[in-house]
mmCIF file with all atom_site columns, C-alpha atoms in Angstrom:
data_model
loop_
_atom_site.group_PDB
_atom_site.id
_atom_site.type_symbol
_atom_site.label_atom_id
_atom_site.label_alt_id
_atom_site.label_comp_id
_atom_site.label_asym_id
_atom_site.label_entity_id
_atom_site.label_seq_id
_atom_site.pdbx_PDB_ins_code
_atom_site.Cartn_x
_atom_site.Cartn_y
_atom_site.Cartn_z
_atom_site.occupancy
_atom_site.B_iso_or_equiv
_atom_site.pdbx_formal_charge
_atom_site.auth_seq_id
_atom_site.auth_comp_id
_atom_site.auth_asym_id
_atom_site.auth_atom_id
_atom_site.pdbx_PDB_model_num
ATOM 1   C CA . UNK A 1 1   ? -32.348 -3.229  -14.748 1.00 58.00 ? 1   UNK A CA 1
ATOM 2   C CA . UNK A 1 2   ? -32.392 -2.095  -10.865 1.00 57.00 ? 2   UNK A CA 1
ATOM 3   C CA . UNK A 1 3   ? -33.129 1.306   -12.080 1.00 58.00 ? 3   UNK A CA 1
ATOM 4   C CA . UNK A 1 4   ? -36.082 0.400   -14.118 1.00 62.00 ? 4   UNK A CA 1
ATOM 5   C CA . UNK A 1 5   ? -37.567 -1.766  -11.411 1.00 60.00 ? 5   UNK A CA 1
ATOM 6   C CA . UNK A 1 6   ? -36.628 1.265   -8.968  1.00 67.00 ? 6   UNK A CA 1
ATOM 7   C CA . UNK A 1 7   ? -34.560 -0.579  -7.122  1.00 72.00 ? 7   UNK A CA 1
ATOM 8   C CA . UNK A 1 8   ? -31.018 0.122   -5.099  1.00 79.00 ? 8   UNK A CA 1
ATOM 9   C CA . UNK A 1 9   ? -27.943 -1.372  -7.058  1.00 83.00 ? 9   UNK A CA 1
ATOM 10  C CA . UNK A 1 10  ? -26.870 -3.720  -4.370  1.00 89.00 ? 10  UNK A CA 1
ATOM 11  C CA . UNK A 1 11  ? -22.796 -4.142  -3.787  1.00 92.00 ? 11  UNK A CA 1
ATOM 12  C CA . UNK A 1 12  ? -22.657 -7.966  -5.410  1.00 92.00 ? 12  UNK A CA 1
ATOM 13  C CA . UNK A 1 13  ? -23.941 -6.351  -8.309  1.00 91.00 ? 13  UNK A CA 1
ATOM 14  C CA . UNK A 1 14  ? -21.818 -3.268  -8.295  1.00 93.00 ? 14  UNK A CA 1
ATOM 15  C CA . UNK A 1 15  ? -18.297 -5.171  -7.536  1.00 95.00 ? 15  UNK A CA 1
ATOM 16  C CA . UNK A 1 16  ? -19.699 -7.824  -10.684 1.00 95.00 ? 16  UNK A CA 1
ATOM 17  C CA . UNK A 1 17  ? -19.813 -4.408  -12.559 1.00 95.00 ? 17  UNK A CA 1
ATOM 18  C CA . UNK A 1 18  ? -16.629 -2.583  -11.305 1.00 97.00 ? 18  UNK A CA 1
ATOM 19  C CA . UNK A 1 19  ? -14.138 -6.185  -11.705 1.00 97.00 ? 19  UNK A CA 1
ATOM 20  C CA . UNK A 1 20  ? -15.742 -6.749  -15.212 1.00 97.00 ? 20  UNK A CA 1
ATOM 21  C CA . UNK A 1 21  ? -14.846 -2.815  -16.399 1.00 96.00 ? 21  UNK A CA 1
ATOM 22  C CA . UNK A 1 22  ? -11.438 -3.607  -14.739 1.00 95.00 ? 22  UNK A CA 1
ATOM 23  C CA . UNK A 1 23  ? -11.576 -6.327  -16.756 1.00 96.00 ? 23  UNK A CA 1
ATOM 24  C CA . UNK A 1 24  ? -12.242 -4.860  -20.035 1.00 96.00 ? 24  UNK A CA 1
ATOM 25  C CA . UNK A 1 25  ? -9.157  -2.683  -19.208 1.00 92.00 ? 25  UNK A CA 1
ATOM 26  C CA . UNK A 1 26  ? -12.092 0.456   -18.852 1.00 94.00 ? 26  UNK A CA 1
ATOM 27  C CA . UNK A 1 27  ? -10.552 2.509   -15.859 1.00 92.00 ? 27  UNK A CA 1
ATOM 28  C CA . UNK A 1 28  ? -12.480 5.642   -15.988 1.00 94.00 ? 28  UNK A CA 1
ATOM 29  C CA . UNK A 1 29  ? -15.588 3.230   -15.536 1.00 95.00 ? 29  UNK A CA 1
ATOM 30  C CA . UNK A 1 30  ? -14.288 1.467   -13.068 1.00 95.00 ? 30  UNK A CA 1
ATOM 31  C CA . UNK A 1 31  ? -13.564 4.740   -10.886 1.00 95.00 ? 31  UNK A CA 1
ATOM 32  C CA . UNK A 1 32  ? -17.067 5.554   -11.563 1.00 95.00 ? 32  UNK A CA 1
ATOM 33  C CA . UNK A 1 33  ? -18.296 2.091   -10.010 1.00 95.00 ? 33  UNK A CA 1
ATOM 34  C CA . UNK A 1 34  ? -16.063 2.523   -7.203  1.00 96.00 ? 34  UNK A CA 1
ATOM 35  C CA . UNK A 1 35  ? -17.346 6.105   -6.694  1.00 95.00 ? 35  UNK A CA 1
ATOM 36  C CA . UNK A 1 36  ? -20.801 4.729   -6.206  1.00 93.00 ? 36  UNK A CA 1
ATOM 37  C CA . UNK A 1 37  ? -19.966 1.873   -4.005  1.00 94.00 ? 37  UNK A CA 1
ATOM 38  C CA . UNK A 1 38  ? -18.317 4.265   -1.705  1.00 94.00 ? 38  UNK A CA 1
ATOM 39  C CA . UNK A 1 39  ? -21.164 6.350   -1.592  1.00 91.00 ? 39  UNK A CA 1
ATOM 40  C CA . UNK A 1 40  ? -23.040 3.361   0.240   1.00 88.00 ? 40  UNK A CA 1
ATOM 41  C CA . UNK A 1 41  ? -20.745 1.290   1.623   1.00 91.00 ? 41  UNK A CA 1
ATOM 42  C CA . UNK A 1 42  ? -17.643 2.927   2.125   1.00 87.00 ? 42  UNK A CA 1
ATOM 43  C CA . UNK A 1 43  ? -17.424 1.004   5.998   1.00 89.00 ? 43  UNK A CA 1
ATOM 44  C CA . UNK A 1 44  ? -17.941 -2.419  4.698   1.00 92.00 ? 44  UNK A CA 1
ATOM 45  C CA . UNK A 1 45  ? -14.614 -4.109  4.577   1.00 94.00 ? 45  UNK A CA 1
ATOM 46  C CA . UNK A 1 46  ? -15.492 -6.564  1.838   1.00 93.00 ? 46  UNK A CA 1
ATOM 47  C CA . UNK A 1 47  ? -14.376 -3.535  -0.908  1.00 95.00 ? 47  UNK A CA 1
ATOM 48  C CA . UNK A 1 48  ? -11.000 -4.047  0.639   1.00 96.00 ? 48  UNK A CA 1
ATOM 49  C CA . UNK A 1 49  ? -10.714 -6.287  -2.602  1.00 96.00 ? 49  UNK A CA 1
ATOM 50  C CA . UNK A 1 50  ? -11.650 -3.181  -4.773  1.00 96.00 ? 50  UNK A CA 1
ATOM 51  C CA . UNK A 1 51  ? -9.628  -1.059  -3.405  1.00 97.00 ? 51  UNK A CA 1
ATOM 52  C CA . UNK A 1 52  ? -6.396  -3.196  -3.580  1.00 97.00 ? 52  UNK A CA 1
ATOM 53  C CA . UNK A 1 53  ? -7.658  -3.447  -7.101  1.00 96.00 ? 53  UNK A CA 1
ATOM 54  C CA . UNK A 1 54  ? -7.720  0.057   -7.868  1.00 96.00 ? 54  UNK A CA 1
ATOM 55  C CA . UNK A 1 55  ? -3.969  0.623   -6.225  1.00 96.00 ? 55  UNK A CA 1
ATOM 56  C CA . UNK A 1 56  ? -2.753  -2.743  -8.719  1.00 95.00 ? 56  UNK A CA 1
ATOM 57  C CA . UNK A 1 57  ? -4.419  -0.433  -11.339 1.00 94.00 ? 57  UNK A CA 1
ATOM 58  C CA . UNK A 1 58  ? -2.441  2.783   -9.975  1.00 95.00 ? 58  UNK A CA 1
ATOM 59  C CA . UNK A 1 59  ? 0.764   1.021   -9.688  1.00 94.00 ? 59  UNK A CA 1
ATOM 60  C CA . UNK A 1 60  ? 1.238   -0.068  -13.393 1.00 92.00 ? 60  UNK A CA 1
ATOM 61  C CA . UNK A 1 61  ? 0.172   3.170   -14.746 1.00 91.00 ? 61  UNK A CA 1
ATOM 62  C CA . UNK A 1 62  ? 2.255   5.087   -12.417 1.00 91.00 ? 62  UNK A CA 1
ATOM 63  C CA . UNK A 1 63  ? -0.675  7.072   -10.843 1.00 95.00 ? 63  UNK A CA 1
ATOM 64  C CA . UNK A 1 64  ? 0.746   7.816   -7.782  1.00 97.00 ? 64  UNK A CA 1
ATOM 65  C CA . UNK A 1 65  ? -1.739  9.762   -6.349  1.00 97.00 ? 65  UNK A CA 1
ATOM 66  C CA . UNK A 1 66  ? -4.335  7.332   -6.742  1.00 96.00 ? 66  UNK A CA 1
ATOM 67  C CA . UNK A 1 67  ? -1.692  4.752   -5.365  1.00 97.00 ? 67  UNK A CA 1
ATOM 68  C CA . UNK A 1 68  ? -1.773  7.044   -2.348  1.00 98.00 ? 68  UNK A CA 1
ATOM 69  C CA . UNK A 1 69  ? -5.140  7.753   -2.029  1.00 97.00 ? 69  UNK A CA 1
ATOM 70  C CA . UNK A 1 70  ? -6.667  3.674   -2.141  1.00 97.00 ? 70  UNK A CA 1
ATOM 71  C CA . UNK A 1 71  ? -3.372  2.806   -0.356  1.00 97.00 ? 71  UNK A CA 1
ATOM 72  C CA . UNK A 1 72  ? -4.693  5.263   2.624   1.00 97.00 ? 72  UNK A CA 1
ATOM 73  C CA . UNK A 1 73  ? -8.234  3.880   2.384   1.00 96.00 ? 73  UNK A CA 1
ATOM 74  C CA . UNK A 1 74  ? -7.298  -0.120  2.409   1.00 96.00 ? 74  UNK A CA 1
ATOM 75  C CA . UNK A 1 75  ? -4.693  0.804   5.560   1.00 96.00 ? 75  UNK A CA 1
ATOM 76  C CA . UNK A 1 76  ? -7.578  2.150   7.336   1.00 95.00 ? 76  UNK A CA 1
ATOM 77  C CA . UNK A 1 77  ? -10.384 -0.383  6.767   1.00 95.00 ? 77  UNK A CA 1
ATOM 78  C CA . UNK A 1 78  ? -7.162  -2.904  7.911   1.00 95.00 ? 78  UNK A CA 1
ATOM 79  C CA . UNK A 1 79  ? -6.980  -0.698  11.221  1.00 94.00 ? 79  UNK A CA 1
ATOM 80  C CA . UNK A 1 80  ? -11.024 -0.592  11.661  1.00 94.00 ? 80  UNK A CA 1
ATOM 81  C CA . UNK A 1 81  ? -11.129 -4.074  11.328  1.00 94.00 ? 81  UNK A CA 1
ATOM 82  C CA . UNK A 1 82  ? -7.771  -5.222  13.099  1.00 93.00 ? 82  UNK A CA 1
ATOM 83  C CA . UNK A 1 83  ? -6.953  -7.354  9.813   1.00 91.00 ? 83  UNK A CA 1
ATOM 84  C CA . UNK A 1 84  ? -3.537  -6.908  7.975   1.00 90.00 ? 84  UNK A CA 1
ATOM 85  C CA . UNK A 1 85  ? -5.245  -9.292  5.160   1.00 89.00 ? 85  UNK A CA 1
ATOM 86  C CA . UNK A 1 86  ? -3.666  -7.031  2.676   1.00 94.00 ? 86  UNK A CA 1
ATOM 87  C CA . UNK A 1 87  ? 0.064   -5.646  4.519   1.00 93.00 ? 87  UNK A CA 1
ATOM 88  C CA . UNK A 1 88  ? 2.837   -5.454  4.055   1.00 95.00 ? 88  UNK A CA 1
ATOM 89  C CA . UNK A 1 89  ? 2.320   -5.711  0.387   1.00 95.00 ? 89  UNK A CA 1
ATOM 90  C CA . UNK A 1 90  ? 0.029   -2.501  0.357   1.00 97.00 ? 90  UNK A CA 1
ATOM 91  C CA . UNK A 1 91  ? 1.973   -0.702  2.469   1.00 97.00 ? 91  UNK A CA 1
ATOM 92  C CA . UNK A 1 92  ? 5.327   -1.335  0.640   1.00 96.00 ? 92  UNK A CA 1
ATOM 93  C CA . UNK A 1 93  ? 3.706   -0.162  -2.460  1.00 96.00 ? 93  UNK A CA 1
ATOM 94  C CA . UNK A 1 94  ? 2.419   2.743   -0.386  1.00 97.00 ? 94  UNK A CA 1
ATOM 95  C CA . UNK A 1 95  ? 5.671   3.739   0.693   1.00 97.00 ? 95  UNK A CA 1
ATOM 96  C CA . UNK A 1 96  ? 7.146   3.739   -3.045  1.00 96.00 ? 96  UNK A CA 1
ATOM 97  C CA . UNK A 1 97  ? 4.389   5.856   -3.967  1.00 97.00 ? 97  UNK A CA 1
ATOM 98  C CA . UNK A 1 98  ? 5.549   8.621   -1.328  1.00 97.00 ? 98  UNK A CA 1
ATOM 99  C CA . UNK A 1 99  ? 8.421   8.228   -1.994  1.00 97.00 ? 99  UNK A CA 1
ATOM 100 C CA . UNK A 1 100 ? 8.370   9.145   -5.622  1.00 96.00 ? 100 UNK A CA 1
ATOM 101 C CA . UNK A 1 101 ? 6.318   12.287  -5.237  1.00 96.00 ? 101 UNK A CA 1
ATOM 102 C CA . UNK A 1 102 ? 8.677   13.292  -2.280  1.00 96.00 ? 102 UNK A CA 1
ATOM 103 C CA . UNK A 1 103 ? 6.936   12.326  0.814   1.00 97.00 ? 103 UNK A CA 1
ATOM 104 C CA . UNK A 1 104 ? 9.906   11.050  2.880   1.00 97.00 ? 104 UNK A CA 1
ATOM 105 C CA . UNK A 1 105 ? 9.140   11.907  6.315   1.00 97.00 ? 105 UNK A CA 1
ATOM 106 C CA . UNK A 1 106 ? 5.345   10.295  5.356   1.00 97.00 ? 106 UNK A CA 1
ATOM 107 C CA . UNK A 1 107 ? 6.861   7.243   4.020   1.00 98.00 ? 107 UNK A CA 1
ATOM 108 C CA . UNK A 1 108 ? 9.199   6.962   6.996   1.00 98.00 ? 108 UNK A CA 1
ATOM 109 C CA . UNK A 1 109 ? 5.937   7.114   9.421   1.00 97.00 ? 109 UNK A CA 1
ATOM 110 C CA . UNK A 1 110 ? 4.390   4.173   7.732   1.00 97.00 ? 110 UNK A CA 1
ATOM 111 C CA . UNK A 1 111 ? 7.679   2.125   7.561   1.00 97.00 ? 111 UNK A CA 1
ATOM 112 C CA . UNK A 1 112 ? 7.794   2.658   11.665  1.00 96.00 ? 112 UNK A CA 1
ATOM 113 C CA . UNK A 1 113 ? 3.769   1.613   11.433  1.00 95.00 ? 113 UNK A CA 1
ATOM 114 C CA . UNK A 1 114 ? 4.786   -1.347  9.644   1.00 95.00 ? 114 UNK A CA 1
ATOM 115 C CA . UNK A 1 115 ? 8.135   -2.774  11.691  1.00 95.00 ? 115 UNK A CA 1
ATOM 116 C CA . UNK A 1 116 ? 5.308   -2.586  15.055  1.00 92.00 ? 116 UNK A CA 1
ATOM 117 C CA . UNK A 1 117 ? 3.674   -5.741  13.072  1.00 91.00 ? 117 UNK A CA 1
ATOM 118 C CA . UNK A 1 118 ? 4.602   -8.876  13.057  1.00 91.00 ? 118 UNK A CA 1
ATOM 119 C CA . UNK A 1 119 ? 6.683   -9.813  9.420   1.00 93.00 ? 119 UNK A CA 1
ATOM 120 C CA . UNK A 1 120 ? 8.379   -11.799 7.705   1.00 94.00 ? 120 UNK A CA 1
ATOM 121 C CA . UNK A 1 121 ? 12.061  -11.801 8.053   1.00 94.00 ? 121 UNK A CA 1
ATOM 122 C CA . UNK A 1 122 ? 12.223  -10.947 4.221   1.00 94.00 ? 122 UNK A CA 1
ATOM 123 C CA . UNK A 1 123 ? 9.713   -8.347  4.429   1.00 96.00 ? 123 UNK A CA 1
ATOM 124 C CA . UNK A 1 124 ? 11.275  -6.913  7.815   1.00 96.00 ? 124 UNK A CA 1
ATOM 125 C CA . UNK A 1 125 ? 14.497  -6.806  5.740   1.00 96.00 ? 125 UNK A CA 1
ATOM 126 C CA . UNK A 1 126 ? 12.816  -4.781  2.758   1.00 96.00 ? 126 UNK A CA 1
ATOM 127 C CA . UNK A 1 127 ? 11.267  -2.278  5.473   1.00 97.00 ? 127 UNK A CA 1
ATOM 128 C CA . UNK A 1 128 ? 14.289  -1.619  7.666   1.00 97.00 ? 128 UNK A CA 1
ATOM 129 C CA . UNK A 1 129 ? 15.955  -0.650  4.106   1.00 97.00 ? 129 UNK A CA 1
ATOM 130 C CA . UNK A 1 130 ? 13.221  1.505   3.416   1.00 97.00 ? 130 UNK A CA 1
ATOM 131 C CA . UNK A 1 131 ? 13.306  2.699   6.690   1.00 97.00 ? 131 UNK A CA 1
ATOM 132 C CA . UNK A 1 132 ? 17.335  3.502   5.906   1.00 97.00 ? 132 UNK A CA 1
ATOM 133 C CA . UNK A 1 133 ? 17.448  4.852   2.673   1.00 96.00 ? 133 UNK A CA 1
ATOM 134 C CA . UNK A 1 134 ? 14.285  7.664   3.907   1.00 97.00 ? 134 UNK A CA 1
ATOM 135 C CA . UNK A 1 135 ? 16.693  8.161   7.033   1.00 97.00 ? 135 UNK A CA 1
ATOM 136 C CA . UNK A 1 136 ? 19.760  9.384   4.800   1.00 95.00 ? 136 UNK A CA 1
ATOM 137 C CA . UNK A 1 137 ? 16.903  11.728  2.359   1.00 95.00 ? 137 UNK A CA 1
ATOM 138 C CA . UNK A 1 138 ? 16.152  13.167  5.599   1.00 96.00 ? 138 UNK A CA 1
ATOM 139 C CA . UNK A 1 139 ? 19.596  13.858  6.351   1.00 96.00 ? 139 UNK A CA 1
ATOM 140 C CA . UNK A 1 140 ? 19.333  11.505  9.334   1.00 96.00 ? 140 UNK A CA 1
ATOM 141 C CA . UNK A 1 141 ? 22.644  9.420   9.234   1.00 95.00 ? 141 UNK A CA 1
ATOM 142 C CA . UNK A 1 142 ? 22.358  7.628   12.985  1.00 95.00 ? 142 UNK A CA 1
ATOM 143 C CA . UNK A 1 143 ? 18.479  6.482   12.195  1.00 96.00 ? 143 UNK A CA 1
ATOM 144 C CA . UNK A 1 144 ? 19.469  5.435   8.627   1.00 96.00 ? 144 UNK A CA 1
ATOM 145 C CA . UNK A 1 145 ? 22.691  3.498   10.215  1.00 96.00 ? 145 UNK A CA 1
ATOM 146 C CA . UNK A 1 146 ? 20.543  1.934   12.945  1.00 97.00 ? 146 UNK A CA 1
ATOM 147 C CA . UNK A 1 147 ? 17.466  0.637   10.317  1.00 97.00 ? 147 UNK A CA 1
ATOM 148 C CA . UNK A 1 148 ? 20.443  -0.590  8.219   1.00 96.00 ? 148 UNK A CA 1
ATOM 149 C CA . UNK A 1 149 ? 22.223  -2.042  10.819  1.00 96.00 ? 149 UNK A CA 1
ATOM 150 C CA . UNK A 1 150 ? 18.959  -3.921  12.043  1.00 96.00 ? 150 UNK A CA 1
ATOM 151 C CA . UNK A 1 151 ? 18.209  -4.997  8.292   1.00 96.00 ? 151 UNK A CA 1
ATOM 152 C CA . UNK A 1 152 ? 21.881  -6.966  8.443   1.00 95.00 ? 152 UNK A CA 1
ATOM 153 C CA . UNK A 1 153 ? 20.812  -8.267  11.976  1.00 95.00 ? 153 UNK A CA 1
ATOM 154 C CA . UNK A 1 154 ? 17.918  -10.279 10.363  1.00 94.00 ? 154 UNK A CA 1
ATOM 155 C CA . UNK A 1 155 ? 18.046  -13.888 10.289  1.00 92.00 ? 155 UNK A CA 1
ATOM 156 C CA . UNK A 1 156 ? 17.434  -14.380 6.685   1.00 91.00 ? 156 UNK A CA 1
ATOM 157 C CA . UNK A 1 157 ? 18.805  -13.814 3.610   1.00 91.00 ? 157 UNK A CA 1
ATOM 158 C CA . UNK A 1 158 ? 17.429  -11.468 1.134   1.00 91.00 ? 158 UNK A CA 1
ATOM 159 C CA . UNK A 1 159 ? 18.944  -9.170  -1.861  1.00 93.00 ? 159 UNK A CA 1
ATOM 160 C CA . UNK A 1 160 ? 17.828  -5.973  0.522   1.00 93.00 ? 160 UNK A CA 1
ATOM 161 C CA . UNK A 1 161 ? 19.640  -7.149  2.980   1.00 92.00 ? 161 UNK A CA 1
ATOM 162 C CA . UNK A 1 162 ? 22.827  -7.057  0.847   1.00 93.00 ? 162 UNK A CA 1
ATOM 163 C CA . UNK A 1 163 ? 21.768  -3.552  0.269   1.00 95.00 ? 163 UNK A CA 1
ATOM 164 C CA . UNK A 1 164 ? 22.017  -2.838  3.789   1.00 94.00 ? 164 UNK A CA 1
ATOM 165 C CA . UNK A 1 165 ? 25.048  -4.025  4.678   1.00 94.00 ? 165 UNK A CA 1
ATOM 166 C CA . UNK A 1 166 ? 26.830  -2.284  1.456   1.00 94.00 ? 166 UNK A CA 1
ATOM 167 C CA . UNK A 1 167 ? 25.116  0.634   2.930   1.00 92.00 ? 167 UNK A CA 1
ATOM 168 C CA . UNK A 1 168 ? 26.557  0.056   6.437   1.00 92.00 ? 168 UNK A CA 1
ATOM 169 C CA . UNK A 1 169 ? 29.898  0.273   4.646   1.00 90.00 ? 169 UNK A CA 1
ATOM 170 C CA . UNK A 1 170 ? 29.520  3.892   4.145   1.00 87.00 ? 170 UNK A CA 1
ATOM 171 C CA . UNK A 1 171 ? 29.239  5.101   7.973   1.00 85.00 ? 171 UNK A CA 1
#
């Protein structure tokens, strides 16, 4: 309709179009909405919502790369805006994604990113383990004993940090 009436597609109208293809389970569509709502308003941080849509999308079907790539996006409309409306949530999902296609040293920069924030004592927990396990990949046993150590230090109980202290065990 916009097009006949030569008229610009404005954003309401393009996330109405992108959440209804995500919706109708139609990702390649959706991609293509999202393509043109970057075009034009790629700095507005009200398609935060899009993009954390997109990386939901990404996570079930294993897409890691487009995990990675929204991920990236959402974390720096967050920083443009000082908002964490989205973290750690993103971020954790961002870290599995690196993770899997064998970004450890990358995942291990965004786990450090993330403990300078203010969490949760569960999700502090689930990052210092993180923070751990990428230590021993990296072959770095006294940074992966000190994240684990400060995982069991937590005040709070949590299945990671059970992790952590069985981990503990083996230094």
């Amino acid at each position: 309709l916009a097009g006949s009436l030569k008229q610009k597609i404005t954003l309401e109208v393009l996330r109405d179009i992108f959440f209804a293809e995500v919706k109708l389970k139609k990702k390649e569509n959706a991609l293509s909405t999202l393509e043109m709502i970057e075009q034009n308003h790629s700095k507005n941080f009200t398609i935060i919502d899009i993009y954390s849509e997109i990386v939901k999308m990404a996570n079930e079907a294993k897409d890691d790369l487009l995990l990675i790539k929204y991920a990236q996006k959402i974390i720096a409309l967050q920083k443009e805006f000082k908002s964490s409306a989205l973290s750690p949530s993103i971020e954790l999902s961002y870290i599995e994604a690196l993770k899997r296609v064998g970004k450890e040293s990358d995942a291990l920069l965004v786990c450090d990113a993330l403990l300078s924030q203010n969490l949760s004592g569960k999700d502090k927990i689930r990052v210092y383990y993180n923070a751990g396990e990428l230590s021993l990949k990296l072959k770095e046993d006294t940074k992966a004993k000190e994240y684990f150590t400060k995982c069991v230090e937590v005040n709070e109980t949590s299945s990671w940090k059970n992790i952590c202290e069985e981990n503990l065990k083996l230094f």
